[in-house]
N, CA, C and O atoms as CSV, one atom per row, in Angstrom:
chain,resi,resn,atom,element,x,y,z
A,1,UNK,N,N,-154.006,45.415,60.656
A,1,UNK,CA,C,-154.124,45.258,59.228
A,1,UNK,C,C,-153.697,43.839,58.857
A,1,UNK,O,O,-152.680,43.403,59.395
A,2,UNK,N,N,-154.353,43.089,58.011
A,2,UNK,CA,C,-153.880,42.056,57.436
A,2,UNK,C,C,-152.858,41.614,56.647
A,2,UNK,O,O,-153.186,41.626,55.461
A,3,UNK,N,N,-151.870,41.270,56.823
A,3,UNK,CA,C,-151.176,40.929,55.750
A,3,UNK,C,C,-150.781,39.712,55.480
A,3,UNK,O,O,-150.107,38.946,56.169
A,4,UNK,N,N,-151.297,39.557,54.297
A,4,UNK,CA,C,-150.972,38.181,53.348
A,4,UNK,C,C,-150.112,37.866,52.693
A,4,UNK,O,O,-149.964,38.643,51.750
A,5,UNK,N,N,-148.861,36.413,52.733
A,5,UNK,CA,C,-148.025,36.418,51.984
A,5,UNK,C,C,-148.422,36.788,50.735
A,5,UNK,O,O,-147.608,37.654,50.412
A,6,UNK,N,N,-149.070,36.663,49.989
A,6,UNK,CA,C,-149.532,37.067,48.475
A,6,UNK,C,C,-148.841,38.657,48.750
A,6,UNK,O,O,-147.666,38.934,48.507
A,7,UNK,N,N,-149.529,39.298,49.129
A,7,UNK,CA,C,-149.120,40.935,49.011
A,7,UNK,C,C,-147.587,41.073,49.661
A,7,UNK,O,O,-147.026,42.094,49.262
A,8,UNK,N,N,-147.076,40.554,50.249
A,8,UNK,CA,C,-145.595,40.406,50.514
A,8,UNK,C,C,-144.671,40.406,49.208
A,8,UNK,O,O,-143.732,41.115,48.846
A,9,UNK,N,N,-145.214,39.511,48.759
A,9,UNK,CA,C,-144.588,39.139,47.425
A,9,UNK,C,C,-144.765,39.951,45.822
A,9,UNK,O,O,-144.009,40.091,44.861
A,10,UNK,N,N,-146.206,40.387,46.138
A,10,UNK,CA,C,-146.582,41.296,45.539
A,10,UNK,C,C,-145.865,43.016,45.405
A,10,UNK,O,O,-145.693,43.771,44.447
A,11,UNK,N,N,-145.592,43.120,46.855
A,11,UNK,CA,C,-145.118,44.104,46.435
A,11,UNK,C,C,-143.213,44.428,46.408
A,11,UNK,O,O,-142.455,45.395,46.483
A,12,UNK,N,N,-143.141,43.090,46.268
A,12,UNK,CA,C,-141.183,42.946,46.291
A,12,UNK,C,C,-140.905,42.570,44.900
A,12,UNK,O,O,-139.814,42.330,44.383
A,13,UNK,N,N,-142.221,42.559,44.320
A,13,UNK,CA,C,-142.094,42.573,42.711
A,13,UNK,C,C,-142.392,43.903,41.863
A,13,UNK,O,O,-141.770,44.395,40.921
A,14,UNK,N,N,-143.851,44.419,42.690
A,14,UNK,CA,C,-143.227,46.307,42.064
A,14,UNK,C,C,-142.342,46.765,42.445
A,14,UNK,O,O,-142.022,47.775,41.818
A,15,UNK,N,N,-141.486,46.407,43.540
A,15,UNK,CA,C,-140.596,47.295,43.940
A,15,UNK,C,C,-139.337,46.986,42.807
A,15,UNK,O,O,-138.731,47.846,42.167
A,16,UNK,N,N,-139.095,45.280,42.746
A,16,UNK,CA,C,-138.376,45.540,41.142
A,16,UNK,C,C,-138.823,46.109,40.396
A,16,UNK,O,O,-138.246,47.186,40.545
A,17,UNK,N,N,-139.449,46.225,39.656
A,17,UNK,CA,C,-140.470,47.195,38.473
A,17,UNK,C,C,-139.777,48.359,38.301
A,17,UNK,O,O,-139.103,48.877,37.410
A,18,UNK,N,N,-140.314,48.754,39.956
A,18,UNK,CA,C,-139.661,50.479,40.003
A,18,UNK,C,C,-138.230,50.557,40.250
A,18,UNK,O,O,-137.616,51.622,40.176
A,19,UNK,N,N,-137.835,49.740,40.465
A,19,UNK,CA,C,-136.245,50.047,40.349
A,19,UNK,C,C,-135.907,50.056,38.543
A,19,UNK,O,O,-135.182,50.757,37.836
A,20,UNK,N,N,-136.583,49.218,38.346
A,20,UNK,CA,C,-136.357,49.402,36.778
A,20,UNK,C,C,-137.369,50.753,35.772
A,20,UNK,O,O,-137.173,51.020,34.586
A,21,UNK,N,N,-138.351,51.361,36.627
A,21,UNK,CA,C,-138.332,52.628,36.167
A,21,UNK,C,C,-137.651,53.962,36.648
A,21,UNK,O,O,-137.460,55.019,36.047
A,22,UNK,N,N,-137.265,53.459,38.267
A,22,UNK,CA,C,-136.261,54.817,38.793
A,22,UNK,C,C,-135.237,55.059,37.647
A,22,UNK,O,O,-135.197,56.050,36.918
A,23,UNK,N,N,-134.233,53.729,37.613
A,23,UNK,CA,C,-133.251,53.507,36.838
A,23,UNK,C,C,-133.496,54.467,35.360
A,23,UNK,O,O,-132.614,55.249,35.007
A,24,UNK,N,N,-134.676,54.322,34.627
A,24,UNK,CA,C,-134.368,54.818,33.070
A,24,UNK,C,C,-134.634,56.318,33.475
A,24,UNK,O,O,-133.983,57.249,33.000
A,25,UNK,N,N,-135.748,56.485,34.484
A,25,UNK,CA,C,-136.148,57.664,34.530
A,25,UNK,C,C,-134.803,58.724,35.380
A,25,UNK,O,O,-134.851,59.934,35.597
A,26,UNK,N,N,-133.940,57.965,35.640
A,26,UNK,CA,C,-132.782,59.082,36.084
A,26,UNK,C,C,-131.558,58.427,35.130
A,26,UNK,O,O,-130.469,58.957,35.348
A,27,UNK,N,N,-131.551,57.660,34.391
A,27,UNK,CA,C,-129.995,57.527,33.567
A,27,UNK,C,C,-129.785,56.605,34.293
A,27,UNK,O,O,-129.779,55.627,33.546
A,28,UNK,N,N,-129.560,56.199,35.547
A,28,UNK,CA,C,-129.072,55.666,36.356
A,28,UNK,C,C,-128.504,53.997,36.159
A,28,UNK,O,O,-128.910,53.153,36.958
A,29,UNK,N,N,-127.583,53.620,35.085
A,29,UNK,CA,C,-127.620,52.294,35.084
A,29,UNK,C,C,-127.064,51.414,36.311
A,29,UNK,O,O,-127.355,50.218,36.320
A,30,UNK,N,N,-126.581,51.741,36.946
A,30,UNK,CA,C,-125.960,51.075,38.272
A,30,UNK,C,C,-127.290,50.419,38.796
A,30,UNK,O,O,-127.577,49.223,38.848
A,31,UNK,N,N,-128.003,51.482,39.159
A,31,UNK,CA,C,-129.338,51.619,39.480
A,31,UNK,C,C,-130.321,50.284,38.735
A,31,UNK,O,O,-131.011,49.549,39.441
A,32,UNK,N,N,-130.260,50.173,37.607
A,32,UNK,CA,C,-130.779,49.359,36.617
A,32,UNK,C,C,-130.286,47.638,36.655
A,32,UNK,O,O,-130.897,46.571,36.710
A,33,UNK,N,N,-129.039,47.992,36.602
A,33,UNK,CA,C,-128.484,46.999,37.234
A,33,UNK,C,C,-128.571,45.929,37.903
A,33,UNK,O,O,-128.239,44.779,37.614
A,34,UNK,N,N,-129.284,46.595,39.305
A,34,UNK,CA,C,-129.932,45.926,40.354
A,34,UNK,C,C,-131.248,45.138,40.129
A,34,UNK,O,O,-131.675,44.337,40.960
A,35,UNK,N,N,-131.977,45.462,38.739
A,35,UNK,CA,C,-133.452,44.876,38.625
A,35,UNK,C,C,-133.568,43.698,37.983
A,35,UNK,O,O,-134.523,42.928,37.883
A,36,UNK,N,N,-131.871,43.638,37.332
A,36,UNK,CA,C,-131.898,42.672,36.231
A,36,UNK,C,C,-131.020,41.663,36.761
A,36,UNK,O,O,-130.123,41.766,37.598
A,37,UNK,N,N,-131.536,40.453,35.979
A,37,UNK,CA,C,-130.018,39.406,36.301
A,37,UNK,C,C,-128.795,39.428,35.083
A,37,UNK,O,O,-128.967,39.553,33.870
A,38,UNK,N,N,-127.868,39.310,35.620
A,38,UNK,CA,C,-126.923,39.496,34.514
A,38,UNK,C,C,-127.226,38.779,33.564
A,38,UNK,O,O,-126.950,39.463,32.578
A,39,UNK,N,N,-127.640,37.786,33.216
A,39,UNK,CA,C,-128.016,37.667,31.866
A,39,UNK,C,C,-129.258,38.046,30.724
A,39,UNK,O,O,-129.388,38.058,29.500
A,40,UNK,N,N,-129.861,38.267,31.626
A,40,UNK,CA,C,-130.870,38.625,31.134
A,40,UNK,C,C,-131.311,39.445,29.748
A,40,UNK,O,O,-130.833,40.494,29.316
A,41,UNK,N,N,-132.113,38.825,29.332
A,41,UNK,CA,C,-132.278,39.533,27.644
A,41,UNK,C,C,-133.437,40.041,27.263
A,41,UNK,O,O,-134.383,39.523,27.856
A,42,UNK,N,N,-133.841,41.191,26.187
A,42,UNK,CA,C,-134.556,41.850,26.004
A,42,UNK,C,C,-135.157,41.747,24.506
A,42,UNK,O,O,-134.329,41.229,23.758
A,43,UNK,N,N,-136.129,42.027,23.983
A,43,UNK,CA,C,-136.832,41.060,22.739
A,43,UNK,C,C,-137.860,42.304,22.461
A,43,UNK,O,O,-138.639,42.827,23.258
A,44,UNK,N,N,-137.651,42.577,21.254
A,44,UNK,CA,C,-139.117,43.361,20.987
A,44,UNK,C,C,-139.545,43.283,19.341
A,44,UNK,O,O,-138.645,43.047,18.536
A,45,UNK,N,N,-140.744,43.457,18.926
A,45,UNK,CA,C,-140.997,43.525,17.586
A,45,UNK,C,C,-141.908,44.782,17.547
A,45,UNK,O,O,-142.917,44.875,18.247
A,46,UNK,N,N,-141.502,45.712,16.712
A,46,UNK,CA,C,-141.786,46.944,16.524
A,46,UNK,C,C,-141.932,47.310,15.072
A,46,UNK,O,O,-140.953,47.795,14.504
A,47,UNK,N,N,-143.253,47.096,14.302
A,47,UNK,CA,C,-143.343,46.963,13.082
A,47,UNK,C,C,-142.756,45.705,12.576
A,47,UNK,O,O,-142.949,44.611,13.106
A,48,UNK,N,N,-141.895,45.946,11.329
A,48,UNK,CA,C,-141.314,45.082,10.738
A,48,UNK,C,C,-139.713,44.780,11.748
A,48,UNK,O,O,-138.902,44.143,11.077
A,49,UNK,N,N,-139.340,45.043,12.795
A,49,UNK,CA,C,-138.148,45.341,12.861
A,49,UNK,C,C,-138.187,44.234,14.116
A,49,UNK,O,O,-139.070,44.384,14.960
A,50,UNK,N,N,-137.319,43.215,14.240
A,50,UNK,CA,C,-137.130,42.015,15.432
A,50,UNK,C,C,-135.639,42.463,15.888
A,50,UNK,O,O,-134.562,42.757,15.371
A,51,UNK,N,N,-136.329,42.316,17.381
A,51,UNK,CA,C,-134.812,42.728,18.167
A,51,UNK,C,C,-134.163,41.818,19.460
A,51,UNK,O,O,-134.560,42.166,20.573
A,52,UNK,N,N,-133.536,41.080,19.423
A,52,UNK,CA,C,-132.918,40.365,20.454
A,52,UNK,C,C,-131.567,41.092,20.694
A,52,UNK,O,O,-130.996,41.513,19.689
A,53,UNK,N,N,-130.880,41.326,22.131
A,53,UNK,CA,C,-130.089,41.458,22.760
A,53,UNK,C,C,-130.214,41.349,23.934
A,53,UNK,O,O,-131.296,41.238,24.510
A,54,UNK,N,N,-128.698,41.372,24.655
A,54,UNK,CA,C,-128.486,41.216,26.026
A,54,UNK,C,C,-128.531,42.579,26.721
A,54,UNK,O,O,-128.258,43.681,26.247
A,55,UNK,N,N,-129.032,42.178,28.243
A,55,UNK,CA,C,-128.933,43.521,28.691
A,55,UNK,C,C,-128.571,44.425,28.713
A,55,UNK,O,O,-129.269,45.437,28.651
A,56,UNK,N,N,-127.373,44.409,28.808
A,56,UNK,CA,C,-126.642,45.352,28.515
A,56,UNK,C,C,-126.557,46.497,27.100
A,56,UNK,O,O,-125.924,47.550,27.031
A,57,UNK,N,N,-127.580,45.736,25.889
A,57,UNK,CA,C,-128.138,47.214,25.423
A,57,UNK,C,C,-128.801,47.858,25.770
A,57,UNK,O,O,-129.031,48.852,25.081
A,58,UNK,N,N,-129.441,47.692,26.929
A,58,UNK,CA,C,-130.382,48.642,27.509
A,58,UNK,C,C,-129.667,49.697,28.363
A,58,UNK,O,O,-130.118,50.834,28.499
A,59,UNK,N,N,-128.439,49.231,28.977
A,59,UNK,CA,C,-127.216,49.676,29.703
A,59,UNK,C,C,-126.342,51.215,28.992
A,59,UNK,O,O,-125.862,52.328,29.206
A,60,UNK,N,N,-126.647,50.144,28.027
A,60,UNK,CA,C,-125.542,51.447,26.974
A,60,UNK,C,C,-126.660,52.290,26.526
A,60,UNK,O,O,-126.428,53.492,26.656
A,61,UNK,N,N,-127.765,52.004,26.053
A,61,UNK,CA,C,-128.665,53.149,25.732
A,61,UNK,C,C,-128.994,53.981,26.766
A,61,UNK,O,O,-129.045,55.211,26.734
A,62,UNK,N,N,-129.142,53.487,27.388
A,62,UNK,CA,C,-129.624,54.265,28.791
A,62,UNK,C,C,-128.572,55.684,29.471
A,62,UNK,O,O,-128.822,56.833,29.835
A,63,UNK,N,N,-127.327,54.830,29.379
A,63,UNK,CA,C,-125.824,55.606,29.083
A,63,UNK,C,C,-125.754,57.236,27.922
A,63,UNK,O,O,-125.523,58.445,27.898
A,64,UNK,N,N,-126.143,56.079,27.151
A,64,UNK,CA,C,-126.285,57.254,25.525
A,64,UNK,C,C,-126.898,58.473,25.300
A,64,UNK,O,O,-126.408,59.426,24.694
A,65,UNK,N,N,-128.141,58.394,25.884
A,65,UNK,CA,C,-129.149,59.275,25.978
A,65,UNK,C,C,-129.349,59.791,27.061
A,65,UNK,O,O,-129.139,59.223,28.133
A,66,UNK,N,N,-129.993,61.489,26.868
A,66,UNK,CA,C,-130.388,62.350,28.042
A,66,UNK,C,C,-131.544,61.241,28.674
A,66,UNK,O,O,-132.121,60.396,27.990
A,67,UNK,N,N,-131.717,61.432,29.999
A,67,UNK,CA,C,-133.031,60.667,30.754
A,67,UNK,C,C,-133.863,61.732,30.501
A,67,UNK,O,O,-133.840,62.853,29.993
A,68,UNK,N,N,-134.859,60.700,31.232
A,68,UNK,CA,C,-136.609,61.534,31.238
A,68,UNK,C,C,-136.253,62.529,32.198
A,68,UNK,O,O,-136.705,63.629,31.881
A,69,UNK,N,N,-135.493,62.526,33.437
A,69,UNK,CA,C,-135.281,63.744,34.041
A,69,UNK,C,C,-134.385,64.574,34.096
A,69,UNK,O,O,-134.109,65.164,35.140
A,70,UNK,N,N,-133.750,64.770,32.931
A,70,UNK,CA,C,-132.788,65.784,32.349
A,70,UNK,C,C,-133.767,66.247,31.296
A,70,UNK,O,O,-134.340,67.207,31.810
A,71,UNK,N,N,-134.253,66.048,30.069
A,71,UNK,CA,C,-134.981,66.505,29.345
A,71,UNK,C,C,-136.571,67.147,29.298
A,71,UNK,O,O,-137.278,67.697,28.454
A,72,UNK,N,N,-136.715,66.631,31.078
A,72,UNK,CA,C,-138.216,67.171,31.016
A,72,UNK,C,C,-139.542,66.310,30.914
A,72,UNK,O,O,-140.657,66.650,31.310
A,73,UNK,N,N,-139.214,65.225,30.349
A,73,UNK,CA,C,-140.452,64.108,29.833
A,73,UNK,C,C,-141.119,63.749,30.882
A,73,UNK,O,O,-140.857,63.515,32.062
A,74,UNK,N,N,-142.376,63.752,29.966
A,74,UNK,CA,C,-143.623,63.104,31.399
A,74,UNK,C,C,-143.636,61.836,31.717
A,74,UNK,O,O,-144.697,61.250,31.932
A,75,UNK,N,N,-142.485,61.258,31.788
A,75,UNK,CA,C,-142.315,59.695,31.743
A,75,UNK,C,C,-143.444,59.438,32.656
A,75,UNK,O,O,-143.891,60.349,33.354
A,76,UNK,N,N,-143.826,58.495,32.681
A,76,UNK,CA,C,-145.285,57.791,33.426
A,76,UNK,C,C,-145.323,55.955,32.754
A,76,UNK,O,O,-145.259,55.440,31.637
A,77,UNK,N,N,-145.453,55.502,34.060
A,77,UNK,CA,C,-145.596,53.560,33.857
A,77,UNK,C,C,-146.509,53.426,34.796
A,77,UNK,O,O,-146.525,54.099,35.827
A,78,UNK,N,N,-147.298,52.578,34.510
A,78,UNK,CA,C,-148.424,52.035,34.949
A,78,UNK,C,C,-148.548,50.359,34.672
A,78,UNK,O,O,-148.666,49.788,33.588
A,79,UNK,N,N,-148.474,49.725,36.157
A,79,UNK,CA,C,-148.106,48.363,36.261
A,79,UNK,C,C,-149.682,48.012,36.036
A,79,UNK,O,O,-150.594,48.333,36.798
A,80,UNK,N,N,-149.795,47.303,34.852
A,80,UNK,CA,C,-151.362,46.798,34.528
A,80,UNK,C,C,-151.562,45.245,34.871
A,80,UNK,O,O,-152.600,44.588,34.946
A,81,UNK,N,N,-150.205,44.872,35.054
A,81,UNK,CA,C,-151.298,42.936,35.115
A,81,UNK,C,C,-150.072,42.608,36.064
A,81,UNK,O,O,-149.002,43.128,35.747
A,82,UNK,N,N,-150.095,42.050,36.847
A,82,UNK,CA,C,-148.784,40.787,37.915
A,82,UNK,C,C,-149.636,39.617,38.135
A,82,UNK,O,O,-150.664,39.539,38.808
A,83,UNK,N,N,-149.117,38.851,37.549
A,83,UNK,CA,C,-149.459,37.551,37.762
A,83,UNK,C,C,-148.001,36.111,38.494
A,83,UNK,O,O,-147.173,35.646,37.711
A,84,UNK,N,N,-148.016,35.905,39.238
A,84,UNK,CA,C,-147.010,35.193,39.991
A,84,UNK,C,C,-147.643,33.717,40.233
A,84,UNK,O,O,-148.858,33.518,40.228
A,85,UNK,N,N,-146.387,32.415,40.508
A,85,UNK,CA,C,-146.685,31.542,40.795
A,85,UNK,C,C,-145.311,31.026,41.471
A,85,UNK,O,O,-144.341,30.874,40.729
A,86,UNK,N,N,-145.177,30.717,43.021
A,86,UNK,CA,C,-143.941,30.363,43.535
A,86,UNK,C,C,-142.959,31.072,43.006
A,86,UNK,O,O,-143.130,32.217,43.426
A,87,UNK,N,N,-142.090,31.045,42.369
A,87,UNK,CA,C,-140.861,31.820,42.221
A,87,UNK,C,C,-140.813,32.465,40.786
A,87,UNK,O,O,-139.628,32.786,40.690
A,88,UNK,N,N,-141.487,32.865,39.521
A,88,UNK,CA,C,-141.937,33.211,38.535
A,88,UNK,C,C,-142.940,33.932,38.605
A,88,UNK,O,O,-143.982,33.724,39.226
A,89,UNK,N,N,-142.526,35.168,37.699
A,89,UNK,CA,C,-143.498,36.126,37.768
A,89,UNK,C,C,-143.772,36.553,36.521
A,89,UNK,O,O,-142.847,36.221,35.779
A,90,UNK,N,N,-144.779,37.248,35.843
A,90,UNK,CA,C,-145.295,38.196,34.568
A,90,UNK,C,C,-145.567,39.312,35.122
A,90,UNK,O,O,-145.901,39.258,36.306
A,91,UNK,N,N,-145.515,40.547,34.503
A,91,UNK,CA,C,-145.646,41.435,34.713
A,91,UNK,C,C,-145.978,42.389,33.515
A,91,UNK,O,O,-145.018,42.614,32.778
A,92,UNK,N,N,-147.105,42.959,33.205
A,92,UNK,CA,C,-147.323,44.023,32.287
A,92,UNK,C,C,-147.764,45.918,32.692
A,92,UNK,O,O,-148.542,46.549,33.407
A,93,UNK,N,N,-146.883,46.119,31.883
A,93,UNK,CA,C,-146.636,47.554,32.180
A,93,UNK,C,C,-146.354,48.594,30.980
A,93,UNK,O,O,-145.523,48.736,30.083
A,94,UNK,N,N,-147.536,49.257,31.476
A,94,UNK,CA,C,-147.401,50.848,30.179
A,94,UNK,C,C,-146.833,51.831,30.378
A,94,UNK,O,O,-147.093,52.745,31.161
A,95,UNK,N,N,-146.091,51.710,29.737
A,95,UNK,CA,C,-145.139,52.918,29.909
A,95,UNK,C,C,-144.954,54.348,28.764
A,95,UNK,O,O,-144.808,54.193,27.551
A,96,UNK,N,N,-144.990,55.424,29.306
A,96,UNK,CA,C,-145.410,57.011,28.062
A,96,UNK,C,C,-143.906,57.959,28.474
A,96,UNK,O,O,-143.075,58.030,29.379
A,97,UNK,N,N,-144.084,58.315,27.725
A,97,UNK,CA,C,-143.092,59.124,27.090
A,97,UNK,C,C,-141.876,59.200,28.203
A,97,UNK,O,O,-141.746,59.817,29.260
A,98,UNK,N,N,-140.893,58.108,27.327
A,98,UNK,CA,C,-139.409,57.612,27.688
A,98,UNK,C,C,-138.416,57.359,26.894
A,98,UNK,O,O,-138.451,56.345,26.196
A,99,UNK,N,N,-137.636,57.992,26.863
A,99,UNK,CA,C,-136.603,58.402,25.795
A,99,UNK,C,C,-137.299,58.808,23.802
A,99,UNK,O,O,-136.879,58.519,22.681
A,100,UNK,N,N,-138.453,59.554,24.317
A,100,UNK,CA,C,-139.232,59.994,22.959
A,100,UNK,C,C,-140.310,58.503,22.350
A,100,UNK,O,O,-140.725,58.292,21.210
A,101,UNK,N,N,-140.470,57.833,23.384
A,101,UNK,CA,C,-141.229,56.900,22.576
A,101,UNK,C,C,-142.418,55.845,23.832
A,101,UNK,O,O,-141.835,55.167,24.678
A,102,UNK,N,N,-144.051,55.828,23.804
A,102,UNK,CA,C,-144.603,54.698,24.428
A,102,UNK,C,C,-144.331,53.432,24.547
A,102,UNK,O,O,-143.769,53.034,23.526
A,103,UNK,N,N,-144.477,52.588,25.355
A,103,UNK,CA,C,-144.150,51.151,25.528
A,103,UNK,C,C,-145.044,50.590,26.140
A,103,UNK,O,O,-145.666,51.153,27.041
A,104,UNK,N,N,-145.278,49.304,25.734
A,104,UNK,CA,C,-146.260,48.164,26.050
A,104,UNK,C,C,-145.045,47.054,26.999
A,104,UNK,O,O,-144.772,46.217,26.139
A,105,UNK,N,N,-144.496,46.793,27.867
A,105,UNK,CA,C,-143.949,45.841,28.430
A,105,UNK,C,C,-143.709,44.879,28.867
A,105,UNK,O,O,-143.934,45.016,30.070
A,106,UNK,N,N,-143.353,43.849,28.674
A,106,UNK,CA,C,-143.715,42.413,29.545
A,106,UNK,C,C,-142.697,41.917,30.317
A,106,UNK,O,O,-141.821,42.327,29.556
A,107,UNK,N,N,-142.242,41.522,30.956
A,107,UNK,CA,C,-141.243,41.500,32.143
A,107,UNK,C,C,-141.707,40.091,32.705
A,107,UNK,O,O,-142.871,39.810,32.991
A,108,UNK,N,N,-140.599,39.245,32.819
A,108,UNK,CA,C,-140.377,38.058,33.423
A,108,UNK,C,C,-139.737,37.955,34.653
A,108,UNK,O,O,-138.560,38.154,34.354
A,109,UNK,N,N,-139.781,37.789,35.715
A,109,UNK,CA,C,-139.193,37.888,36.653
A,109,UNK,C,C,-138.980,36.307,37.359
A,109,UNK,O,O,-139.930,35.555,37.144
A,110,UNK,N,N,-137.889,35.750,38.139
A,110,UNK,CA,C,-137.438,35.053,38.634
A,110,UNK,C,C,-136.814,35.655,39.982
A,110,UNK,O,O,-136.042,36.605,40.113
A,111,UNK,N,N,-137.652,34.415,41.396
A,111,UNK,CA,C,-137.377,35.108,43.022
A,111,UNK,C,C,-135.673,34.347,43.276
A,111,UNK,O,O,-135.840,33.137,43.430
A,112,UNK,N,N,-134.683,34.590,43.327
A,112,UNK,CA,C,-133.583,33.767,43.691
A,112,UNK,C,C,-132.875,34.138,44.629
A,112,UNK,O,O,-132.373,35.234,44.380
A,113,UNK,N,N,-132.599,33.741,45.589
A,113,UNK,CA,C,-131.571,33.721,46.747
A,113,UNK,C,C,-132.587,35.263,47.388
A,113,UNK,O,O,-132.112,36.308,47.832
A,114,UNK,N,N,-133.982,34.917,47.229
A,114,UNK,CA,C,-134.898,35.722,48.165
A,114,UNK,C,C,-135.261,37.128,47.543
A,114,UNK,O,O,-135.983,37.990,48.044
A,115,UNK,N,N,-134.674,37.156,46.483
A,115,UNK,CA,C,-134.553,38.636,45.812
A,115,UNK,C,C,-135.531,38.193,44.133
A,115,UNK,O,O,-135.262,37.139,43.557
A,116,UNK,N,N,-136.771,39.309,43.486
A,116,UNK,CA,C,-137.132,39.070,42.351
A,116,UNK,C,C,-135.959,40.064,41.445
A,116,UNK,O,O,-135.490,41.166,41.729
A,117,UNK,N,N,-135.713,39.122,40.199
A,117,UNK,CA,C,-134.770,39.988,39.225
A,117,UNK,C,C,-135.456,39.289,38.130
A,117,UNK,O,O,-135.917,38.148,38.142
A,118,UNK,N,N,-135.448,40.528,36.768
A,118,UNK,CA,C,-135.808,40.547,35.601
A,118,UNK,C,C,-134.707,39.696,35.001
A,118,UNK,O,O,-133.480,39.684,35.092
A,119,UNK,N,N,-135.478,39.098,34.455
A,119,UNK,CA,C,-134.632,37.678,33.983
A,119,UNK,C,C,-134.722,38.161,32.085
A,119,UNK,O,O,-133.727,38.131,31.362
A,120,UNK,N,N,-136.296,38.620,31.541
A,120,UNK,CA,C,-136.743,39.452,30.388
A,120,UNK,C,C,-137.439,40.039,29.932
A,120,UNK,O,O,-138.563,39.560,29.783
A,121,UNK,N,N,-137.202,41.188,29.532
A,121,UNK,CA,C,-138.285,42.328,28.757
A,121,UNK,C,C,-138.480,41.687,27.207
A,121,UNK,O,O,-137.706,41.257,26.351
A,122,UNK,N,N,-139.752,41.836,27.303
A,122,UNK,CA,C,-140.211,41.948,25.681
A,122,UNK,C,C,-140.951,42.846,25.731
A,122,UNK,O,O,-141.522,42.921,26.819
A,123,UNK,N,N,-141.358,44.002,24.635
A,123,UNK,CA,C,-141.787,45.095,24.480
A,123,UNK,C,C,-142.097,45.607,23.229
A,123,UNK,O,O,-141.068,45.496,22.562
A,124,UNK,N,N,-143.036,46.146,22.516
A,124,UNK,CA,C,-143.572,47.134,21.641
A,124,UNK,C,C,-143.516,48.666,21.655
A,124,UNK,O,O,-144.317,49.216,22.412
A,125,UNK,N,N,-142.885,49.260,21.100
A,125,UNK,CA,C,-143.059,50.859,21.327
A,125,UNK,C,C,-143.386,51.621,20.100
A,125,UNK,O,O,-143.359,51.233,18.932
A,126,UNK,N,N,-143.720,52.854,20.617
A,126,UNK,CA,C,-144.126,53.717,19.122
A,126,UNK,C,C,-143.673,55.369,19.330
A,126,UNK,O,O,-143.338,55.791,20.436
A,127,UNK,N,N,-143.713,56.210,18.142
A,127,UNK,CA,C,-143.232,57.417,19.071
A,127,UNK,C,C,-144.307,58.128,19.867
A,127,UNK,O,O,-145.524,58.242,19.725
A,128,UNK,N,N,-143.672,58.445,20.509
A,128,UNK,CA,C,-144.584,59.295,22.045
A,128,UNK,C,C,-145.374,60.597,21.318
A,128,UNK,O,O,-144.722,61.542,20.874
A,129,UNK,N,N,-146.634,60.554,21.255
A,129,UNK,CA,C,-147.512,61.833,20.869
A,129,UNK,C,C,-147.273,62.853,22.089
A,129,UNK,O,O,-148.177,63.634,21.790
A,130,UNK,N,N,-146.830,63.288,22.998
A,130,UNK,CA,C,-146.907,63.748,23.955
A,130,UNK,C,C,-145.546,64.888,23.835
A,130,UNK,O,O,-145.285,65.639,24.775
């Protein structure tokens, strides 16, 4: 089988992804933890409403609330676009019914000391018809 650095890299960037959907989809912030860089910040505009914070609100919400697999939810993400260049990455991803609400995602990623970590989410959500 062939393998191409491209797909090497390719897939050490879903595998962040999914650490960052294992993580919500079990509560798991430790877990979550691992996808992000500690500073890292999160940005969304949702209607009228603009939101900047540091990771760590995602930490505490995540904390706060039952997960998708305590409550039952059909959580489901679907990685739609990766686009990479040397050590920078984009990433878009749809994500359904997670903590009662859809998401549109965008995810920045940075490769450092050999490892990709979410550097930032920006995101749109709405409530989950489901």
């Amino acid at each position: 089988m062939l393998h191409l650095p491209q797909n090497n890299e390719l897939n050490a960037i879903r595998q962040t992804i999914q650490v960052y959907v294992d993580g919500l989809q079990n509560g798991d912030v430790n877990l979550l933890r691992t996808a992000f860089h500690p500073k890292a910040m999160m940005y969304s505009m949702t209607g009228n409403e603009e939101m900047a914070v540091e990771i760590e609100g995602l930490y505490a919400f995540a904390a706060g609330h039952d997960s998708p697999s305590k409550t039952g939810e059909p959580h489901n993400c679907v990685i739609t676009h990766i686009h990479y260049t040397g050590n920078v990455a984009n990433v878009e991803m749809m994500q359904e019914a997670c903590f009662g609400s859809d998401y549109m995602n965008y995810f920045q990623l940075l490769k450092t000391g050999g490892k990709w970590t979410i550097v930032s989410k920006t995101y749109t959500g709405e409530q989950s018809k489901k």
